Coordinates of C-alpha atoms and ligand atoms in Angstrom, one line a residue:
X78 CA -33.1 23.3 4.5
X79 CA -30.7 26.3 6.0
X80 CA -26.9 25.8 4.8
X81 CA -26.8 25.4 9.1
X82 CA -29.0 22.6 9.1
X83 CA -27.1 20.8 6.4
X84 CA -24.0 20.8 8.0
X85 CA -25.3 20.0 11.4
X86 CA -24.8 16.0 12.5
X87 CA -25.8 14.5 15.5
X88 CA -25.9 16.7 18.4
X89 CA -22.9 17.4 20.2
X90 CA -22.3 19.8 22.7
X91 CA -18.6 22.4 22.5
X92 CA -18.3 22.4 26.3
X93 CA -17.5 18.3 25.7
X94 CA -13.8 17.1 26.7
X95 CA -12.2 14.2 24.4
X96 CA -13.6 11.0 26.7
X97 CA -17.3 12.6 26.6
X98 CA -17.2 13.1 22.6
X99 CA -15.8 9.6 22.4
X100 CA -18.6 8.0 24.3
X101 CA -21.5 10.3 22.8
X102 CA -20.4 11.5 19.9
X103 CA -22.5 10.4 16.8
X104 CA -25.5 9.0 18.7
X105 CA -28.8 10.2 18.8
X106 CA -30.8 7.1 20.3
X107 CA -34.4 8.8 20.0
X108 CA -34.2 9.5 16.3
X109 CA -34.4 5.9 16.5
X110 CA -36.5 4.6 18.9
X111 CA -33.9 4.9 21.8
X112 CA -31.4 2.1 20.6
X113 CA -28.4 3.3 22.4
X114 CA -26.4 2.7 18.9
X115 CA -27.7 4.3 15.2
X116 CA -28.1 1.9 12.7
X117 CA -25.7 1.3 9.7
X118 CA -27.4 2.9 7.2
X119 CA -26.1 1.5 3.5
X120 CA -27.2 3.6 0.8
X121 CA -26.7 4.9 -3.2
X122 CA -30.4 6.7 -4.2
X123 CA -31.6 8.9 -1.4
X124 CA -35.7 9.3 -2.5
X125 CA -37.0 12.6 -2.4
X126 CA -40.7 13.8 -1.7
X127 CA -41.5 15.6 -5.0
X128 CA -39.6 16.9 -7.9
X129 CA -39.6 20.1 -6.4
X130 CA -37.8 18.7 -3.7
X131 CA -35.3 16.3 -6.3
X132 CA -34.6 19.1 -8.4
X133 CA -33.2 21.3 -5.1
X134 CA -31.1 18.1 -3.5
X135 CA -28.0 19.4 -4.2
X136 CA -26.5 21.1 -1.1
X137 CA -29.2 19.2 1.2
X138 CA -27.9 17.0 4.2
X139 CA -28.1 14.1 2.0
X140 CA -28.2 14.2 -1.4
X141 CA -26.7 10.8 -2.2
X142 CA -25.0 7.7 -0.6
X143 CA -21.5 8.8 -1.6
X144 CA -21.8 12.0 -0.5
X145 CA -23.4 11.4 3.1
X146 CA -25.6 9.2 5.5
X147 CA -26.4 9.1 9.2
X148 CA -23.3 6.1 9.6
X149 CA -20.6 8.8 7.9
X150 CA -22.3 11.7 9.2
X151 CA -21.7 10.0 12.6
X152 CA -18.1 9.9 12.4
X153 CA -17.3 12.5 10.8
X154 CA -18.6 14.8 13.5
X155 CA -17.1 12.9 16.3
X156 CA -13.8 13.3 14.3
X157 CA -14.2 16.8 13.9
X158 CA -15.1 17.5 17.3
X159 CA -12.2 15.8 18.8
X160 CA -10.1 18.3 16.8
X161 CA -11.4 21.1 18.7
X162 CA -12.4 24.9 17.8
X163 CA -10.3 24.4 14.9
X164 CA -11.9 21.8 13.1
X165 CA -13.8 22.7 10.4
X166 CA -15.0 19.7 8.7
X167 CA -13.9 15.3 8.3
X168 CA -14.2 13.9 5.1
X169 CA -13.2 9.9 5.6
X170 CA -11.2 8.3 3.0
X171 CA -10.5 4.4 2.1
X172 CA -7.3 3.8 3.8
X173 CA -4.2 6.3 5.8
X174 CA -2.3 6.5 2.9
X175 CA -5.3 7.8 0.9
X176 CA -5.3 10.2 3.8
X177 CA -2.2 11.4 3.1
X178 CA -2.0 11.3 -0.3
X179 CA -5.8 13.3 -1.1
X180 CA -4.5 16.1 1.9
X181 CA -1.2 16.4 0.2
X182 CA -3.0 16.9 -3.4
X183 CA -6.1 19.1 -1.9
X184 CA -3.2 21.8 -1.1
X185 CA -1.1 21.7 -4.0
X186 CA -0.5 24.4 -6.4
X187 CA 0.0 23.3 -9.8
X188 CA 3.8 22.8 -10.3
X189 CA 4.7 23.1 -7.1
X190 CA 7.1 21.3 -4.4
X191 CA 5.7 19.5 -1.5
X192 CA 7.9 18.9 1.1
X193 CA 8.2 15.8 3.5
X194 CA 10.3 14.7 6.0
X195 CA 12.8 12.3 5.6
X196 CA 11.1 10.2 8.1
X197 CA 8.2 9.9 7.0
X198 CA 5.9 6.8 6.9
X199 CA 7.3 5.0 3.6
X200 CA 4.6 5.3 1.1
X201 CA 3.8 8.3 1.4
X202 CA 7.7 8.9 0.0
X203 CA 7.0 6.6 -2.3
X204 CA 3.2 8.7 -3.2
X205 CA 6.0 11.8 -3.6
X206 CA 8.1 10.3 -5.8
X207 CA 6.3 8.6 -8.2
X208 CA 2.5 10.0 -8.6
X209 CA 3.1 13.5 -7.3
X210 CA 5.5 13.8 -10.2
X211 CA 2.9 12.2 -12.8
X212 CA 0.7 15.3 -11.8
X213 CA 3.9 17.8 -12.3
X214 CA 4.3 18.1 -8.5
X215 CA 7.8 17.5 -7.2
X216 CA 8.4 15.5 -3.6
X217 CA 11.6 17.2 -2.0
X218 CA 12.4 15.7 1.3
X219 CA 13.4 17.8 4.4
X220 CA 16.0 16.9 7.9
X221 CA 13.0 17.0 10.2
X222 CA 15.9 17.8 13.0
X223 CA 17.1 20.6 10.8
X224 CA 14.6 24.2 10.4
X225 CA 17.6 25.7 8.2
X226 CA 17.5 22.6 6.2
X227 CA 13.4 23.2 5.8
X228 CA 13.9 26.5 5.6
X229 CA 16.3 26.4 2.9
X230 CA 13.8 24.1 0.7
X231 CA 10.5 26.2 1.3
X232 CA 10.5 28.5 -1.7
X233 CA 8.1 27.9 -4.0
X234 CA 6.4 25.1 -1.7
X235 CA 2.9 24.6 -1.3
X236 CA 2.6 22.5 1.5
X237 CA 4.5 21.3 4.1
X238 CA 4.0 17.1 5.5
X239 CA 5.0 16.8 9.2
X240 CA 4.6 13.3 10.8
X241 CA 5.8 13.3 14.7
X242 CA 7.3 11.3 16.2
X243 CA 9.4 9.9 13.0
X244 CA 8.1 6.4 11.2
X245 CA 10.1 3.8 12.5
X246 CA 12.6 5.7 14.3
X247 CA 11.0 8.3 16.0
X248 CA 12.8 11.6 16.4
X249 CA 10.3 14.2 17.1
X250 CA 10.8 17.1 15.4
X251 CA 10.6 20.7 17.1
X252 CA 7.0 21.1 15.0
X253 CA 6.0 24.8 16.2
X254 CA 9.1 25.9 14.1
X255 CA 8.3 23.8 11.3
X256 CA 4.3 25.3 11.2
X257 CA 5.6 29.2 11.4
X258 CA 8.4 28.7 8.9
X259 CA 6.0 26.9 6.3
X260 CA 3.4 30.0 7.1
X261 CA 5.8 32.4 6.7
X262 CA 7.1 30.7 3.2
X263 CA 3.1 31.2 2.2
X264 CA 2.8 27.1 2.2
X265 CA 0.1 25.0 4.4
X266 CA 1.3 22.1 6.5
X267 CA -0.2 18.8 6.9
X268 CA 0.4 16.4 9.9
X269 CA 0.1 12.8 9.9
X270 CA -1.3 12.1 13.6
X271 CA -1.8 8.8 13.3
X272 CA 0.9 8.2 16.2
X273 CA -1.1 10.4 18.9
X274 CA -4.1 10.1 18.1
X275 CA -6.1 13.7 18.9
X276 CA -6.1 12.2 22.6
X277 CA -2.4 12.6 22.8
X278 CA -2.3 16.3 20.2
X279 CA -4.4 17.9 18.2
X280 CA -2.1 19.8 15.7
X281 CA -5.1 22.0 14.3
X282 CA -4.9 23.9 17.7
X283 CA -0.9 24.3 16.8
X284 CA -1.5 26.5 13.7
X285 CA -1.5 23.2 11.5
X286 CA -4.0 23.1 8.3
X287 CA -5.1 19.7 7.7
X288 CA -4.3 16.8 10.8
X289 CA -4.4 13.2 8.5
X290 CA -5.0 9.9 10.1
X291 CA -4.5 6.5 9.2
X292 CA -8.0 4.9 11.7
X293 CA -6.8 1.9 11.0
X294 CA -4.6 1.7 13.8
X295 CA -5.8 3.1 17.0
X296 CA -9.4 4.6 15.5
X297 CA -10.4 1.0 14.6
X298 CA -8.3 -0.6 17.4
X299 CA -8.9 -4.3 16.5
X300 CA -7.0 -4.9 13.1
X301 CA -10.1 -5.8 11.1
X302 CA -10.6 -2.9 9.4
X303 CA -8.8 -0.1 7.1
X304 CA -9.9 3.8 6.8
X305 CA -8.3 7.1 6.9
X306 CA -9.5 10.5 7.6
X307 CA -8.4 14.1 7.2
X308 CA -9.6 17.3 9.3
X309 CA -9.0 20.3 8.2
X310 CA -9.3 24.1 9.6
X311 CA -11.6 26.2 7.9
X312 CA -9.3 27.7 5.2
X313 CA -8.5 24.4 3.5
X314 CA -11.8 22.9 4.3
X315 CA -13.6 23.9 1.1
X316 CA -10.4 22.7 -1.1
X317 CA -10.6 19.3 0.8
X318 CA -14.2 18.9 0.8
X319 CA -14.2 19.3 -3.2
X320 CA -11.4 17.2 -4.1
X321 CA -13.2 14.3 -2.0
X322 CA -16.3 15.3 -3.5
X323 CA -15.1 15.1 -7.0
X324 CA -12.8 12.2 -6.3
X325 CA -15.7 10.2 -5.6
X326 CA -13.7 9.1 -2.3
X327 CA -15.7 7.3 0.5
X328 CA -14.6 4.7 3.4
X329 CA -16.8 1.6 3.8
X330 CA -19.7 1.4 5.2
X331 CA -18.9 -1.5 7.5
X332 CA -15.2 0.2 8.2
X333 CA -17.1 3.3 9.5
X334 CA -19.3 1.6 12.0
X335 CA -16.0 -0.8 13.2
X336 CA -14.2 2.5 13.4
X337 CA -17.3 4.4 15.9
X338 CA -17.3 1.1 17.7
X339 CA -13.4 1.2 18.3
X340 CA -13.5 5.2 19.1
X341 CA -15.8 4.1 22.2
X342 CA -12.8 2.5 23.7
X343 CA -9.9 4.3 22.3
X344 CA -9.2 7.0 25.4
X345 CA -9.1 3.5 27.7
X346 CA -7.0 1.3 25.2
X347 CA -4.5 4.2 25.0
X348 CA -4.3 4.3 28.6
X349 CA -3.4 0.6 28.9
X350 CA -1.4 1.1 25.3
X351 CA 0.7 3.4 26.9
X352 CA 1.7 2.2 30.5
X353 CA 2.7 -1.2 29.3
X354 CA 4.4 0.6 26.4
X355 CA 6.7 2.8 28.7
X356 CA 7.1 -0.4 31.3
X357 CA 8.5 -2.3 28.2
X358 CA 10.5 1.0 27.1
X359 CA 12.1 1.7 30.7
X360 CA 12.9 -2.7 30.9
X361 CA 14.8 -2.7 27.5
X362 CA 17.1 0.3 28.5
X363 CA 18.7 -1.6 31.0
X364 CA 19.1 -5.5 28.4
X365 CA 22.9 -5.4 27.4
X366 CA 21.9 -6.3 23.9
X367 CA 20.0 -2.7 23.4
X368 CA 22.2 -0.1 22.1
X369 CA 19.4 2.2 23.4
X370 CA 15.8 2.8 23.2
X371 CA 13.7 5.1 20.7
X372 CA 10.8 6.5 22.6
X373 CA 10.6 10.2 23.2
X374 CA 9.4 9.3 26.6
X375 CA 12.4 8.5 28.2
X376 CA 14.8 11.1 29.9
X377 CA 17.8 10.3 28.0
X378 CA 15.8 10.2 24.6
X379 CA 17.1 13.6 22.4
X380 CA 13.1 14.5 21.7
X381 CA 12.2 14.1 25.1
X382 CA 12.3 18.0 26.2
X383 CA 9.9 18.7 22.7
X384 CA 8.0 15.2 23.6
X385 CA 7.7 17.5 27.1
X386 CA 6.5 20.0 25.3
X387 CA 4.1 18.8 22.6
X388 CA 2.7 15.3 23.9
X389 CA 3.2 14.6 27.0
X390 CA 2.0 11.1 26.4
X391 CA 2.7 7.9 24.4
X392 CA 1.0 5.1 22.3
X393 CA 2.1 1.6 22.2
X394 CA 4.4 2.1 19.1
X395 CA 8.3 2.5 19.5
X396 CA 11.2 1.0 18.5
X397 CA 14.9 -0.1 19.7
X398 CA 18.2 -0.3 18.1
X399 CA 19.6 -3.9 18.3
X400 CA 23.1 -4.6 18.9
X401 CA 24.0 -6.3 15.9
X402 CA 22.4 -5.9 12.4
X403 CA 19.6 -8.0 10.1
X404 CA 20.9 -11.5 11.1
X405 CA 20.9 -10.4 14.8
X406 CA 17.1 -8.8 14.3
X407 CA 15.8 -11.9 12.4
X408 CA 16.6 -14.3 15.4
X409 CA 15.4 -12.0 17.4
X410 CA 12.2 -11.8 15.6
X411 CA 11.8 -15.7 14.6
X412 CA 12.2 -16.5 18.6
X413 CA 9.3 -14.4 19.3
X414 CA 5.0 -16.4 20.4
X415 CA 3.6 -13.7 21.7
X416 CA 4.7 -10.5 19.3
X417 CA 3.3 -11.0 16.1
X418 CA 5.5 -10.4 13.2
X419 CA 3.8 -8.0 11.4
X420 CA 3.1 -4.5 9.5
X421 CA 0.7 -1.8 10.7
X422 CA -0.1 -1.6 14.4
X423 CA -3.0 0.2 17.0
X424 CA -4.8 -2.9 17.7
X425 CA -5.0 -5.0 20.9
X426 CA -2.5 -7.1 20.1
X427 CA 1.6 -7.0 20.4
X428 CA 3.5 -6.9 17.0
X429 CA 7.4 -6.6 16.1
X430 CA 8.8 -5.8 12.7
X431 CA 12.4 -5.3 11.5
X432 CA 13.0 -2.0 10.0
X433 CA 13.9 -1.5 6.8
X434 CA 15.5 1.7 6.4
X435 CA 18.0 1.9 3.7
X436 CA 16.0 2.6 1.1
X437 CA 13.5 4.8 3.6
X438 CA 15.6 7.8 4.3
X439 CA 17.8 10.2 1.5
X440 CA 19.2 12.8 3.7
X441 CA 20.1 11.1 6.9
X442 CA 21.0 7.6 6.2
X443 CA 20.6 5.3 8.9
X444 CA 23.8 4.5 10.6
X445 CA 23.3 2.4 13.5
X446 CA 22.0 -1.2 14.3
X447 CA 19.0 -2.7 12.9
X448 CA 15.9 -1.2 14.1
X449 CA 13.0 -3.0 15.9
X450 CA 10.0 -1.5 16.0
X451 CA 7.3 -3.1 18.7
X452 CA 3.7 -2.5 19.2
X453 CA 2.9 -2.9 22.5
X454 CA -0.9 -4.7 22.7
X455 CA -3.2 -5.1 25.6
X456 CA -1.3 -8.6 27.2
X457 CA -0.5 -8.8 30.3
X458 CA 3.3 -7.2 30.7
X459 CA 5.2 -9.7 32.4
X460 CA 4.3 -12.1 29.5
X461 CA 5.3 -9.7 26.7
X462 CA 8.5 -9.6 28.8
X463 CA 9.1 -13.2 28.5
X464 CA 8.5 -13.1 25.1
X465 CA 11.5 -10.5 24.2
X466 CA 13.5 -12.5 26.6
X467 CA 13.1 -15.4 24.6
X468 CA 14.1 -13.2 21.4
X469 CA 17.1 -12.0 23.5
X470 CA 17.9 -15.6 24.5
X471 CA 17.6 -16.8 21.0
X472 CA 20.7 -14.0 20.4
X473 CA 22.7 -15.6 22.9
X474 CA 22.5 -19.3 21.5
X475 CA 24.1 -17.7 17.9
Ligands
PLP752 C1 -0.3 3.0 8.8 C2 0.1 4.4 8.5 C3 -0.4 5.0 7.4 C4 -1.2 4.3 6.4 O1 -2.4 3.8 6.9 P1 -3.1 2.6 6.1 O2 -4.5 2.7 6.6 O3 -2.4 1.4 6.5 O4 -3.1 2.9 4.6 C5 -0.1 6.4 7.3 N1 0.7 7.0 8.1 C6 1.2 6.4 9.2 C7 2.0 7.2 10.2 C8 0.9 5.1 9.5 O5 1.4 4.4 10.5

């Protein structure tokens, strides 16, 4: 088999915009008898013809059932191709967090400094702190607001995590800076995506080397299921592609074909995630107990000329600063039917949390009121509405 044939998937064809690959991508219905969907193929041993044929499996299509099967191979091109001309290869991972943490450690030099915003999503602060440093790396944390602050730190970097907008509280950082000071400083960046989605950016066609996602949330869509994937450009493609290789590192067979049955929907969840998301957004600016509104969509919001810029669109994750502070945000919270009161997010269903920042951010401290954060499901919107009035009510009666 050519080195062509072995990396070629399921067809797919370049011309194809997002919605196209996300309905087509990965299927090849007459390899198998013209069932619209391919089968889940679980595998270890892959059975060769003759020994000529097992001694030469290494570097074929499939040489084993960690390595690759038609259900991986499936998403991993539809992954890649909603990348764009970037992309140079998926490789899909157990969980976000293992996203993060295997791009973070593909790119590192040995005794190097990774740097990572000071908003980033929590573990993958707490990955810096403690396990980078078991392997002699050290995690030094950047103002994602401030390019003299990153520009100050990058000397003797090797890499560079962006995640826009901010975890929790969602500043969006100006990232075309952030990517052409790290190139300069000779480090590669990494962006955690897992807000946008590649619907809403695609960072690899913004000079970014490796784009991290957590499919859990809106790749899966349904909250059954944990994966994570990283897509990288085709100079750190052969560094990520070894260290999953050698790592042994795989998703789930049953999480990848939940995660190609959510991508079939995500472009029209997304749609629905973001209108009620910037209804809700635009009705809590004007409830006397907001102090205001984070959500790089709205006019008044300090990202919203990069948000412009960059994204141009939302999810159905954003947050709010509560007058008042944790008592105030737990009654709030416990007043709440409809929002459930949860971690993680991206599937069809509203959730709230309370934010727990003070031990989340180093170099800006959080100043202001306690933080919800709401994910903003598929309910109808005048429902969802009654429920945060309820939470606001419940405010009132304390
Ligand atoms: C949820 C999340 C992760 C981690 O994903 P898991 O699949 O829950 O491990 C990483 N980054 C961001 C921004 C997330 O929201």
């Amino acid at each position: 088999m050519s080195e062509d044939d072995a990396k070629s998937g399921p067809p797919h064809d370049p011309a194809w915009h997002s919605d196209t690959i996300l309905t087509h991508a990965g299927l090849a219905p007459h390899d198998y008898h013209g069932f619209v969907n391919p089968p889940v193929v679980r595998a270890s041993t892959v059975l060769h013809k003759d020994a000529d044929a097992l001694l030469a499996r290494s570097g074929i299509r499939y040489p084993y059932g960690l390595n690759n099967t038609p259900t991986i191979e499936a998403l991993t091109t539809a992954l890649t191709a909603l990348e764009g001309d970037k992309a140079a290869g998926t490789v899909l991972l157990p969980s976000g967090l293992a996203a993060v943490a295997i791009a973070i450690m593909a790119v590192m030099r040995p005794a190097s400094k990774v740097l990572i915003p000071d908003n980033a999503y929590y573990p993958s602060r707490r990955f810096g702190d403690v396990s980078l440093a078991q392997f002699g790396g050290e995690a030094v944390y950047y103002d994602p607001l401030s390019i003299d602050d990153l520009t100050a730190k990058l000397d003797g970097a090797s890499a560079v995590l962006i995640e826009a907008p901010g975890s929790l509280t969602f500043e969006l950082p100006d990232t075309a800076k952030i990517v052409a000071a790290a190139r300069d400083a000779g480090a590669l960046t990494i962006f955690d995506n897992t807000w946008a989605t590649p619907l809403i950016y695609r960072p690899l066609d913004h000079g970014v080397d490796l784009v991290a996602y957590a499919g859990t949330k809106y790749f899966g869509g349904h909250s059954d299921l944990m994966i994570g994937s990283i897509t990288a450009n085709a100079t750190t493609w052969p560094r990520l592609a070894r260290l999953h290789k050698n790592l042994g590192l795989q998703a789930g067979t049953e999480e990848i074909w939940l995660t190609l049955r959510g991508l079939r929907t995500m472009s029209v969840r997304l749609e629905r995630h973001e209108k009620s998301a910037l209804a809700i957004a635009k009705w809590l600016t004007a409830r006397p107990e907001v102090e205001r509104v984070l959500c790089p969509a709205l006019p008044d919001d300090p990202g919203h000329a990069l948000w412009q810029r960059d994204f141009k669109r939302i999810s159905g994750l954003f947050g709010f600063v509560l007058k008042g502070g944790m008592p105030e945000a737990k009654r709030f919270l416990n007043a709440l039917r409809l929002f459930g009161l949860g971690p993680s997010w991206g599937g069809f269903e509203s959730l709230a949390v309370v934010a727990e920042l003070d031990y989340a951010r180093t170099i800006r401290p959080w100043t202001e009121g306690a933080v919800i954060r709401l994910h903003v499901g598929l309910e109808d919107v005048a429902d969802l509405i009654t429920d945060l009035e309820r939470g606001f009510a419940a405010l009132a009666d304390g």
